[in-house]
Amino acid sequence: ALELTLTPALLLLQSTLDQLQEKDTAKIFSQPVNLAEVPDYLEFISQPMDFSTMRTRLEGHAYCSVADLEKDFNLMISNCLKYNSKDTMFHKTALQLQEVGGAILRHAHRQSQTIG
Ligand SMILES: CCOC(=O)c1ccc2c(c1)NC(=O)[C@@H](C)N2
């Protein structure tokens, strides 16, 4: 059926998001930060981002390119680096994900150039 047909471009975005999320082994980025648990979060972070929101956007065709996906990934990481101080697990985990995610995104950019 048509709705199950994924264009190569959409498949690449979905695969890239899956690879990024796989690296979040502690699953601290799976869902939006729980504002009941972290009541002051929005005093510091104007645009929360997480992998579930990114997946909804992807499936809603909000991403036209790898760059669009990368923009929300970088927002999610920078939110975490801003809110959580350097000595926290959250901050250290975000730095690691930023590094490994960068390599995944660079590879996705190269692939998108070949599939057009
Ligand atoms: C149930 C309590 O969960 C949290 O306090 C919490 C859970 C997940 C979090 C987070 C806080 N903070 C963050 O910056 C993002 C990366 N993840």
Short mmCIF file of C-alpha atoms and ligand atoms in Angstrom, two decimals:
data_model
loop_
_atom_site.label_atom_id
_atom_site.label_comp_id
_atom_site.label_asym_id
_atom_site.label_seq_id
_atom_site.Cartn_x
_atom_site.Cartn_y
_atom_site.Cartn_z
CA ALA A 1 0.00 0.00 0.00
CA LEU A 2 1.17 3.54 -0.70
CA GLU A 3 1.51 4.61 2.95
CA LEU A 4 4.05 1.80 3.48
CA THR A 5 6.18 2.96 0.60
CA LEU A 6 9.21 4.84 1.93
CA THR A 7 11.22 6.83 -0.57
CA PRO A 8 14.97 6.24 -0.46
CA ALA A 9 15.42 9.73 1.06
CA LEU A 10 12.95 8.98 3.87
CA LEU A 11 14.55 5.57 4.42
CA LEU A 12 17.94 7.23 4.83
CA LEU A 13 16.54 9.69 7.40
CA GLN A 14 14.81 6.88 9.32
CA SER A 15 17.97 4.74 9.31
CA THR A 16 20.07 7.71 10.47
CA LEU A 17 17.68 8.45 13.33
CA ASP A 18 17.71 4.76 14.33
CA GLN A 19 21.53 4.76 14.36
CA LEU A 20 21.64 7.92 16.49
CA GLN A 21 19.09 6.62 18.96
CA GLU A 22 20.89 3.27 19.25
CA LYS A 23 23.89 5.15 20.69
CA ASP A 24 21.72 6.56 23.49
CA THR A 25 22.16 3.36 25.52
CA ALA A 26 21.10 5.09 28.79
CA LYS A 27 17.94 6.20 26.95
CA ILE A 28 18.17 9.70 28.47
CA PHE A 29 17.10 11.23 25.14
CA SER A 30 14.20 8.85 24.28
CA GLN A 31 11.41 11.05 25.63
CA PRO A 32 10.92 14.77 26.39
CA VAL A 33 12.47 15.86 29.70
CA ASN A 34 9.80 15.26 32.32
CA LEU A 35 8.73 18.78 33.39
CA ALA A 36 7.05 17.40 36.52
CA GLU A 37 10.42 15.95 37.57
CA VAL A 38 12.44 18.94 36.32
CA PRO A 39 10.14 21.92 37.04
CA ASP A 40 12.66 24.67 36.19
CA TYR A 41 13.68 23.12 32.84
CA LEU A 42 11.80 25.67 30.70
CA GLU A 43 13.44 28.57 32.57
CA PHE A 44 16.67 27.56 30.84
CA ILE A 45 15.55 25.68 27.70
CA SER A 46 13.25 27.45 25.22
CA GLN A 47 12.87 24.56 22.75
CA PRO A 48 13.02 21.07 24.26
CA MET A 49 13.93 18.24 21.86
CA ASP A 50 14.15 14.45 22.14
CA PHE A 51 14.22 11.39 19.88
CA SER A 52 10.46 10.67 20.11
CA THR A 53 9.71 14.22 18.93
CA MET A 54 12.26 13.83 16.12
CA ARG A 55 10.61 10.58 15.03
CA THR A 56 7.18 12.20 14.95
CA ARG A 57 8.60 15.05 12.86
CA LEU A 58 10.32 12.61 10.52
CA GLU A 59 7.15 10.57 9.99
CA GLY A 60 5.24 13.82 9.50
CA HIS A 61 7.62 14.71 6.66
CA ALA A 62 8.94 17.74 8.56
CA TYR A 63 12.51 16.86 7.59
CA CYS A 64 13.49 17.50 3.96
CA SER A 65 17.19 16.66 4.38
CA VAL A 66 19.82 15.18 6.66
CA ALA A 67 20.62 18.79 7.63
CA ASP A 68 17.10 19.22 9.04
CA LEU A 69 17.50 16.08 11.16
CA GLU A 70 20.97 17.23 12.25
CA LYS A 71 19.54 20.60 13.38
CA ASP A 72 17.13 18.93 15.86
CA PHE A 73 19.83 16.47 17.00
CA ASN A 74 22.19 19.38 17.74
CA LEU A 75 19.37 21.23 19.55
CA MET A 76 18.73 18.17 21.75
CA ILE A 77 22.44 17.88 22.61
CA SER A 78 22.94 21.61 23.27
CA ASN A 79 19.86 21.72 25.53
CA CYS A 80 21.40 18.96 27.62
CA LEU A 81 24.84 20.62 27.75
CA LYS A 82 23.21 23.90 28.79
CA TYR A 83 20.88 22.60 31.50
CA ASN A 84 23.13 19.96 33.09
CA SER A 85 26.44 21.01 34.71
CA LYS A 86 29.72 19.53 33.48
CA ASP A 87 30.05 17.07 36.35
CA THR A 88 26.76 15.29 35.65
CA MET A 89 26.24 11.99 33.83
CA PHE A 90 23.77 13.80 31.54
CA HIS A 91 26.40 16.34 30.41
CA LYS A 92 29.12 13.72 29.88
CA THR A 93 26.71 11.45 28.00
CA ALA A 94 25.66 14.31 25.74
CA LEU A 95 29.31 15.02 24.84
CA GLN A 96 29.84 11.39 23.90
CA LEU A 97 26.66 11.23 21.83
CA GLN A 98 27.63 14.49 20.09
CA GLU A 99 30.92 12.88 19.03
CA VAL A 100 29.57 9.55 17.80
CA GLY A 101 26.46 11.19 16.33
CA GLY A 102 28.63 13.53 14.28
CA ALA A 103 30.23 10.59 12.51
CA ILE A 104 26.83 8.98 11.81
CA LEU A 105 25.53 12.26 10.36
CA ARG A 106 28.60 12.83 8.18
CA HIS A 107 28.10 9.36 6.70
CA ALA A 108 24.39 10.08 6.13
CA HIS A 109 25.28 13.35 4.32
CA ARG A 110 27.60 11.44 1.99
CA GLN A 111 24.93 8.81 1.31
CA SER A 112 22.29 11.47 0.59
CA GLN A 113 24.54 12.92 -2.11
CA THR A 114 24.60 9.59 -3.94
CA ILE A 115 20.83 8.92 -3.67
CA GLY A 116 19.99 12.55 -4.52
C1 LIG B 1 12.51 10.71 36.22
C2 LIG B 1 13.52 11.82 36.36
O1 LIG B 1 14.08 12.03 35.05
C3 LIG B 1 14.88 13.10 34.95
O2 LIG B 1 15.07 13.91 35.83
C4 LIG B 1 15.50 13.25 33.64
C5 LIG B 1 15.34 12.24 32.70
C6 LIG B 1 15.92 12.35 31.47
C7 LIG B 1 16.68 13.50 31.16
C8 LIG B 1 16.82 14.52 32.10
C9 LIG B 1 16.23 14.39 33.35
N1 LIG B 1 17.54 15.62 31.77
C10 LIG B 1 18.04 15.84 30.55
O3 LIG B 1 18.71 16.86 30.29
C11 LIG B 1 17.74 14.87 29.46
C12 LIG B 1 18.95 14.67 28.58
N2 LIG B 1 17.27 13.61 29.97
#
